[in-house]
Amino acid sequence: MDMSTQVSDAPLVRVEVVRTRDQEFTAFVQNSGPYLHKTALLLAGDSHRAEELVQETFERTYRAWRKARDGEPRAYARRILLNLRVDKWRRTRREVVSDAVPAGSEPGHADRVVVRDEVVRALAQLPLSQRRVVVLRHLLDLTEVETARELGLALGTVKSANARGIARLREIFQEGVR
């Protein structure tokens, strides 16, 4: 008896794994959590506010999970995160960046922590419109078109805010980050 004949005669079995909404969302949180936290930290300048933003982002994303999962869930959550941060900026109008180095840094990574802290402090000195554009363009690697779409701005506005933001960051780093 030829084994290849036996295998080809066997009926095909199709196994579909159906995940519940909660299982899908849990997988999304595990995969996207670090990315969203990094984004929130860069936008908020403070790890506590970043954690609050991410938590609220997950809450809103979960409520709209059916809509979010049909498209790009990470982009959907990032948009929620940006909107939440803009709302908080509008309410407070003034940023105060924590002087504390983010908790959880491991020995041996001190230089990266110091650099990250300086970048966050420098970003905090930019006007809101420039900071949002610079974070999306250079730290999240979105294109100018994607950034414009994400923020609901004209492409020219994104380009000019980016150029001014980068120029201002250069000045801040030359002067020394405060």
Coordinates of N, CA and C in Angstrom, one line a residue:
M1 N 0.8 -1.2 0.0 CA 0.0 0.0 0.0 C 0.9 1.2 0.0
D2 N 0.6 2.1 -0.9 CA 1.4 3.4 -1.0 C 0.9 4.4 -0.1
M3 N 1.8 5.0 0.8 CA 1.4 5.9 1.8 C 0.9 7.2 1.2
S4 N 1.4 7.7 0.0 CA 1.0 8.9 -0.6 C -0.5 8.8 -1.0
T5 N -0.9 7.6 -1.4 CA -2.3 7.4 -1.8 C -3.2 7.5 -0.6
Q6 N -2.8 6.9 0.5 CA -3.6 7.0 1.7 C -3.9 8.4 2.1
V7 N -2.8 9.2 2.1 CA -2.9 10.6 2.6 C -3.8 11.4 1.7
S8 N -3.7 11.2 0.4 CA -4.5 12.0 -0.6 C -6.0 11.6 -0.5
D9 N -6.3 10.4 -0.1 CA -7.6 9.9 0.0 C -8.3 10.4 1.3
A10 N -7.5 10.8 2.2 CA -8.1 11.2 3.5 C -8.9 12.5 3.3
P11 N -10.0 12.6 4.0 CA -10.8 13.8 3.9 C -10.1 15.0 4.6
L12 N -10.3 16.2 4.0 CA -9.7 17.3 4.6 C -10.4 17.8 5.8
V13 N -9.7 18.1 6.8 CA -10.3 18.5 8.1 C -9.9 20.0 8.3
R14 N -10.9 20.8 8.4 CA -10.6 22.2 8.6 C -10.9 22.6 10.1
V15 N -10.0 23.1 10.7 CA -10.1 23.5 12.1 C -10.1 25.0 12.2
E16 N -11.2 25.5 12.8 CA -11.3 27.0 13.0 C -11.3 27.2 14.5
V17 N -10.4 28.1 14.9 CA -10.4 28.5 16.3 C -11.1 29.8 16.4
V18 N -12.2 29.7 17.1 CA -13.0 30.9 17.3 C -12.6 31.5 18.7
R19 N -12.2 32.8 18.6 CA -11.9 33.4 19.9 C -13.0 34.4 20.3
T20 N -13.2 34.5 21.5 CA -14.2 35.4 22.0 C -13.7 36.8 21.9
R21 N -14.6 37.7 22.1 CA -14.3 39.2 22.0 C -13.2 39.5 23.1
D22 N -13.4 38.9 24.3 CA -12.4 39.2 25.4 C -11.0 38.6 25.0
Q23 N -11.0 37.4 24.4 CA -9.7 36.8 24.0 C -9.0 37.7 23.0
E24 N -9.8 38.1 22.0 CA -9.2 39.0 20.9 C -8.7 40.3 21.5
F25 N -9.4 40.9 22.4 CA -9.0 42.1 23.0 C -7.8 41.9 23.9
T26 N -7.8 40.8 24.6 CA -6.6 40.5 25.5 C -5.4 40.4 24.6
A27 N -5.4 39.7 23.5 CA -4.3 39.6 22.6 C -3.9 40.9 22.1
F28 N -4.8 41.8 21.7 CA -4.6 43.1 21.3 C -3.8 43.9 22.3
V29 N -4.3 43.9 23.6 CA -3.6 44.6 24.7 C -2.2 44.1 24.8
Q30 N -2.0 42.8 24.8 CA -0.6 42.3 25.0 C 0.3 42.7 23.9
N31 N -0.2 42.8 22.7 CA 0.6 43.1 21.5 C 0.8 44.6 21.4
S32 N -0.2 45.4 21.7 CA -0.1 46.9 21.5 C 0.2 47.7 22.7
G33 N 0.1 47.1 23.9 CA 0.3 47.8 25.1 C 1.6 48.6 25.2
P34 N 2.8 47.9 24.9 CA 4.1 48.6 25.0 C 4.1 49.8 24.0
Y35 N 3.6 49.6 22.8 CA 3.6 50.7 21.7 C 2.8 51.8 22.2
L36 N 1.6 51.6 22.7 CA 0.7 52.7 23.1 C 1.3 53.4 24.4
H37 N 1.9 52.6 25.2 CA 2.5 53.3 26.4 C 3.7 54.2 26.0
K38 N 4.5 53.7 25.1 CA 5.6 54.5 24.6 C 5.1 55.8 24.0
T39 N 4.0 55.7 23.2 CA 3.4 56.8 22.5 C 2.9 57.8 23.6
A40 N 2.2 57.3 24.6 CA 1.6 58.1 25.7 C 2.7 58.8 26.5
L41 N 3.8 58.1 26.7 CA 4.9 58.7 27.5 C 5.5 59.8 26.7
L42 N 5.6 59.7 25.5 CA 6.2 60.8 24.6 C 5.3 61.9 24.6
L43 N 4.0 61.7 24.5 CA 3.0 62.8 24.5 C 2.8 63.4 25.8
A44 N 2.8 62.6 26.9 CA 2.4 63.2 28.2 C 3.7 63.7 29.0
G45 N 4.8 63.1 28.7 CA 6.0 63.5 29.4 C 6.1 63.0 30.9
D46 N 5.2 62.1 31.3 CA 5.2 61.6 32.6 C 4.6 60.2 32.6
S47 N 5.3 59.3 33.3 CA 4.8 57.9 33.2 C 3.5 57.6 33.9
H48 N 3.1 58.4 34.9 CA 1.8 58.2 35.5 C 0.7 58.6 34.6
R49 N 0.9 59.8 34.0 CA -0.1 60.3 33.0 C -0.2 59.4 31.8
A50 N 0.9 58.8 31.4 CA 1.0 57.9 30.3 C 0.2 56.7 30.6
E51 N 0.3 56.1 31.8 CA -0.4 54.9 32.2 C -1.9 55.2 32.2
E52 N -2.3 56.4 32.7 CA -3.7 56.7 32.8 C -4.3 56.8 31.3
L53 N -3.5 57.5 30.4 CA -3.9 57.6 29.1 C -4.1 56.2 28.4
V54 N -3.2 55.4 28.6 CA -3.3 54.0 28.0 C -4.4 53.3 28.6
Q55 N -4.6 53.3 29.9 CA -5.8 52.7 30.5 C -7.1 53.2 29.9
E56 N -7.2 54.5 29.8 CA -8.5 55.0 29.3 C -8.6 54.7 27.8
T57 N -7.5 54.6 27.1 CA -7.5 54.2 25.7 C -8.0 52.8 25.5
F58 N -7.5 51.9 26.3 CA -8.0 50.5 26.3 C -9.5 50.4 26.6
E59 N -9.9 51.2 27.6 CA -11.3 51.2 28.0 C -12.2 51.6 26.8
R60 N -11.8 52.7 26.2 CA -12.6 53.1 25.0 C -12.5 52.2 23.8
T61 N -11.4 51.7 23.6 CA -11.2 50.7 22.5 C -12.0 49.5 22.7
Y62 N -12.0 49.0 24.0 CA -12.8 47.8 24.3 C -14.3 48.1 24.0
R63 N -14.8 49.2 24.4 CA -16.2 49.6 24.2 C -16.5 49.6 22.7
A64 N -15.6 49.9 21.8 CA -15.8 50.0 20.4 C -15.1 48.9 19.7
W65 N -14.8 47.8 20.4 CA -14.0 46.7 19.8 C -14.5 46.2 18.5
R66 N -15.8 46.0 18.3 CA -16.3 45.5 17.0 C -15.8 46.4 15.9
K67 N -15.9 47.7 16.0 CA -15.5 48.7 15.0 C -14.0 48.7 14.9
A68 N -13.3 48.7 16.0 CA -11.8 48.7 16.0 C -11.2 47.5 15.3
R69 N -11.7 46.3 15.6 CA -11.1 45.1 15.1 C -11.4 44.9 13.6
D70 N -12.4 45.6 13.0 CA -12.7 45.5 11.6 C -11.7 46.2 10.8
G71 N -11.0 47.2 11.3 CA -10.0 48.0 10.6 C -8.6 47.6 11.1
E72 N -7.9 48.7 11.5 CA -6.6 48.6 12.1 C -6.7 48.9 13.6
P73 N -6.8 47.9 14.5 CA -7.0 48.1 15.9 C -6.0 49.0 16.5
R74 N -4.7 48.9 16.1 CA -3.7 49.7 16.7 C -3.8 51.2 16.3
A75 N -4.1 51.4 15.1 CA -4.3 52.8 14.6 C -5.6 53.4 15.3
Y76 N -6.6 52.6 15.4 CA -7.8 53.0 16.1 C -7.5 53.5 17.5
A77 N -6.8 52.6 18.2 CA -6.4 52.9 19.6 C -5.5 54.1 19.7
R78 N -4.6 54.2 18.8 CA -3.6 55.4 18.7 C -4.4 56.7 18.6
R79 N -5.4 56.6 17.7 CA -6.3 57.8 17.5 C -7.0 58.2 18.8
I80 N -7.5 57.2 19.5 CA -8.2 57.5 20.7 C -7.2 58.1 21.7
L81 N -6.0 57.5 21.8 CA -5.0 58.0 22.7 C -4.6 59.5 22.4
L82 N -4.5 59.8 21.1 CA -4.2 61.2 20.7 C -5.3 62.1 21.1
N83 N -6.5 61.7 20.8 CA -7.7 62.6 21.1 C -7.8 62.8 22.6
L84 N -7.5 61.7 23.4 CA -7.6 61.9 24.9 C -6.5 62.9 25.3
R85 N -5.3 62.8 24.8 CA -4.2 63.7 25.2 C -4.5 65.1 24.8
V86 N -5.1 65.3 23.6 CA -5.4 66.7 23.1 C -6.5 67.2 24.1
D87 N -7.5 66.4 24.4 CA -8.5 66.9 25.4 C -7.9 67.3 26.7
K88 N -6.9 66.6 27.2 CA -6.3 66.9 28.5 C -5.5 68.2 28.3
W89 N -4.8 68.3 27.1 CA -4.0 69.6 26.9 C -4.9 70.8 26.9
R90 N -6.1 70.6 26.2 CA -7.0 71.7 26.2 C -7.5 72.1 27.5
R91 N -7.7 71.2 28.4 CA -8.1 71.5 29.8 C -7.1 72.1 30.6
T92 N -5.8 71.6 30.5 CA -4.8 72.1 31.4 C -4.0 73.3 30.8
R93 N -3.8 73.2 29.5 CA -3.0 74.3 28.8 C -1.6 74.4 29.2
R94 N -1.2 73.9 30.3 CA 0.2 74.0 30.8 C 0.7 72.7 31.2
E95 N 1.9 72.3 30.7 CA 2.5 71.0 31.0 C 3.5 71.2 32.1
V96 N 3.5 70.3 33.0 CA 4.5 70.2 34.0 C 5.1 68.8 33.9
V97 N 6.4 68.7 33.5 CA 7.1 67.5 33.3 C 7.7 67.0 34.6
S98 N 7.5 65.8 35.0 CA 8.1 65.3 36.2 C 9.6 65.3 36.1
D99 N 10.3 65.6 37.2 CA 11.7 65.5 37.2 C 12.3 64.1 37.5
A100 N 11.4 63.2 37.8 CA 11.8 61.9 38.1 C 12.1 61.1 36.9
V101 N 13.1 60.2 37.0 CA 13.4 59.3 35.9 C 12.4 58.2 36.0
P102 N 11.9 57.7 34.9 CA 10.8 56.7 34.9 C 11.3 55.4 35.7
A103 N 10.4 54.9 36.5 CA 10.6 53.7 37.3 C 10.8 52.5 36.4
G104 N 11.5 51.5 36.9 CA 11.6 50.3 36.2 C 12.8 50.2 35.3
S105 N 13.7 51.2 35.3 CA 14.9 51.1 34.5 C 15.8 50.2 35.1
E106 N 16.5 49.4 34.3 CA 17.5 48.4 34.8 C 18.9 49.0 34.8
P107 N 19.7 48.6 35.8 CA 21.1 49.1 35.8 C 21.7 48.7 34.5
G108 N 22.5 49.5 33.9 CA 23.1 49.2 32.6 C 22.4 49.9 31.5
H109 N 21.2 50.4 31.8 CA 20.4 51.1 30.8 C 20.3 52.6 31.2
A110 N 21.2 53.0 32.1 CA 21.1 54.3 32.6 C 21.3 55.4 31.5
D111 N 22.2 55.2 30.6 CA 22.4 56.1 29.6 C 21.1 56.3 28.7
R112 N 20.5 55.2 28.4 CA 19.2 55.3 27.6 C 18.1 56.0 28.3
V113 N 18.1 55.7 29.6 CA 17.0 56.4 30.4 C 17.3 57.9 30.5
V114 N 18.5 58.3 30.6 CA 18.9 59.7 30.6 C 18.5 60.4 29.3
V115 N 18.8 59.7 28.2 CA 18.5 60.2 26.9 C 17.0 60.3 26.7
R116 N 16.3 59.3 27.1 CA 14.9 59.3 26.9 C 14.3 60.4 27.7
D117 N 14.8 60.6 28.9 CA 14.3 61.7 29.8 C 14.5 63.0 29.2
E118 N 15.7 63.2 28.6 CA 16.0 64.5 27.9 C 15.1 64.7 26.7
V119 N 14.8 63.7 26.0 CA 13.9 63.8 24.8 C 12.5 64.2 25.3
V120 N 12.0 63.5 26.3 CA 10.7 63.8 26.8 C 10.6 65.3 27.3
R121 N 11.7 65.7 28.0 CA 11.7 67.1 28.5 C 11.7 68.1 27.4
A122 N 12.5 67.8 26.3 CA 12.6 68.7 25.2 C 11.3 68.7 24.5
L123 N 10.6 67.6 24.3 CA 9.3 67.6 23.6 C 8.3 68.4 24.4
A124 N 8.4 68.3 25.7 CA 7.5 69.1 26.6 C 7.6 70.6 26.4
Q125 N 8.7 71.0 25.9 CA 8.9 72.5 25.7 C 8.3 73.0 24.3
L126 N 7.9 72.0 23.5 CA 7.4 72.4 22.2 C 5.9 72.7 22.3
P127 N 5.4 73.6 21.5 CA 4.0 73.9 21.5 C 3.2 72.6 21.1
L128 N 2.0 72.5 21.5 CA 1.2 71.3 21.3 C 1.2 70.8 19.9
S129 N 0.9 71.7 18.9 CA 0.8 71.3 17.5 C 2.1 70.7 17.0
Q130 N 3.2 71.3 17.4 CA 4.5 70.8 17.0 C 4.9 69.5 17.6
R131 N 4.6 69.4 18.9 CA 4.9 68.1 19.6 C 4.2 67.0 19.0
R132 N 2.9 67.1 18.8 CA 2.1 66.0 18.2 C 2.7 65.6 16.9
V133 N 3.0 66.5 16.0 CA 3.5 66.2 14.7 C 4.9 65.5 14.8
V134 N 5.8 66.0 15.6 CA 7.1 65.5 15.8 C 7.0 64.0 16.4
V135 N 6.2 63.8 17.3 CA 6.1 62.5 17.9 C 5.6 61.5 16.9
L136 N 4.5 61.9 16.2 CA 4.0 60.9 15.2 C 5.0 60.7 14.0
R137 N 5.6 61.7 13.6 CA 6.5 61.6 12.4 C 7.8 60.9 12.8
H138 N 8.4 61.3 13.8 CA 9.8 60.8 14.1 C 9.9 59.7 15.1
L139 N 9.0 59.7 16.0 CA 9.1 58.6 17.1 C 8.2 57.5 16.8
L140 N 7.1 57.7 16.1 CA 6.2 56.6 15.7 C 6.4 56.2 14.2
D141 N 7.2 57.0 13.5 CA 7.5 56.7 12.1 C 6.4 56.7 11.1
L142 N 5.4 57.6 11.4 CA 4.3 57.8 10.4 C 4.8 58.7 9.3
T143 N 4.2 58.5 8.1 CA 4.6 59.4 7.0 C 3.9 60.8 7.2
E144 N 4.2 61.8 6.4 CA 3.5 63.1 6.6 C 2.0 62.9 6.3
V145 N 1.7 62.1 5.3 CA 0.3 61.9 4.9 C -0.4 61.2 6.0
E146 N 0.2 60.2 6.6 CA -0.5 59.5 7.7 C -0.6 60.4 8.9
T147 N 0.4 61.2 9.2 CA 0.3 62.2 10.3 C -0.8 63.2 10.1
A148 N -0.9 63.7 8.9 CA -2.0 64.6 8.5 C -3.4 64.0 8.7
R149 N -3.5 62.8 8.3 CA -4.8 62.1 8.4 C -5.1 61.8 9.9
E150 N -4.1 61.4 10.6 CA -4.3 61.0 12.0 C -4.7 62.2 12.8
L151 N -4.1 63.4 12.5 CA -4.4 64.6 13.3 C -5.5 65.5 12.7
G152 N -5.9 65.1 11.5 CA -7.0 65.9 10.8 C -6.5 67.2 10.4
L153 N -5.2 67.3 9.9 CA -4.6 68.5 9.5 C -4.3 68.5 8.0
A154 N -4.1 69.6 7.4 CA -3.6 69.7 6.0 C -2.1 69.2 6.0
L155 N -1.7 68.7 4.9 CA -0.4 68.2 4.7 C 0.6 69.3 4.9
G156 N 0.3 70.5 4.4 CA 1.2 71.6 4.5 C 1.4 72.0 6.0
T157 N 0.3 71.9 6.7 CA 0.4 72.3 8.2 C 1.3 71.3 8.9
V158 N 1.2 70.0 8.5 CA 2.1 69.0 9.1 C 3.5 69.3 8.8
K159 N 3.8 69.6 7.5 CA 5.2 69.9 7.1 C 5.8 71.1 7.8
S160 N 5.0 72.1 8.0 CA 5.6 73.3 8.6 C 5.7 73.1 10.1
A161 N 4.7 72.4 10.7 CA 4.8 72.2 12.2 C 6.0 71.2 12.5
N162 N 6.2 70.3 11.6 CA 7.4 69.4 11.7 C 8.7 70.2 11.6
A163 N 8.8 71.0 10.6 CA 10.1 71.8 10.4 C 10.3 72.7 11.6
R164 N 9.3 73.4 12.0 CA 9.5 74.3 13.2 C 9.8 73.5 14.5
G165 N 9.1 72.4 14.6 CA 9.4 71.5 15.8 C 10.8 71.0 15.9
I166 N 11.3 70.5 14.8 CA 12.6 70.0 14.7 C 13.7 71.1 14.9
A167 N 13.4 72.2 14.3 CA 14.3 73.4 14.5 C 14.4 73.8 16.0
R168 N 13.2 73.8 16.6 CA 13.1 74.2 18.0 C 13.8 73.1 18.9
L169 N 13.7 71.9 18.6 CA 14.3 70.8 19.3 C 15.9 70.9 19.2
R170 N 16.3 71.3 18.0 CA 17.8 71.5 17.9 C 18.3 72.6 18.8
E171 N 17.5 73.7 18.9 CA 17.8 74.8 19.8 C 17.8 74.4 21.2
I172 N 16.8 73.6 21.6 CA 16.7 73.2 23.0 C 17.9 72.3 23.3
F173 N 18.3 71.4 22.5 CA 19.4 70.5 22.8 C 20.7 71.3 22.8
Q174 N 20.9 72.3 21.9 CA 22.1 73.1 21.9 C 22.2 73.9 23.2
E175 N 21.0 74.4 23.7 CA 21.0 75.2 24.9 C 21.2 74.3 26.2
G176 N 20.8 73.1 26.0 CA 20.8 72.2 27.1 C 19.4 72.0 27.6
V177 N 18.9 70.8 27.7 CA 17.5 70.5 28.1 C 17.4 70.9 29.6
R178 N 16.3 71.6 29.9 CA 16.0 72.0 31.3 C 15.0 71.0 31.9

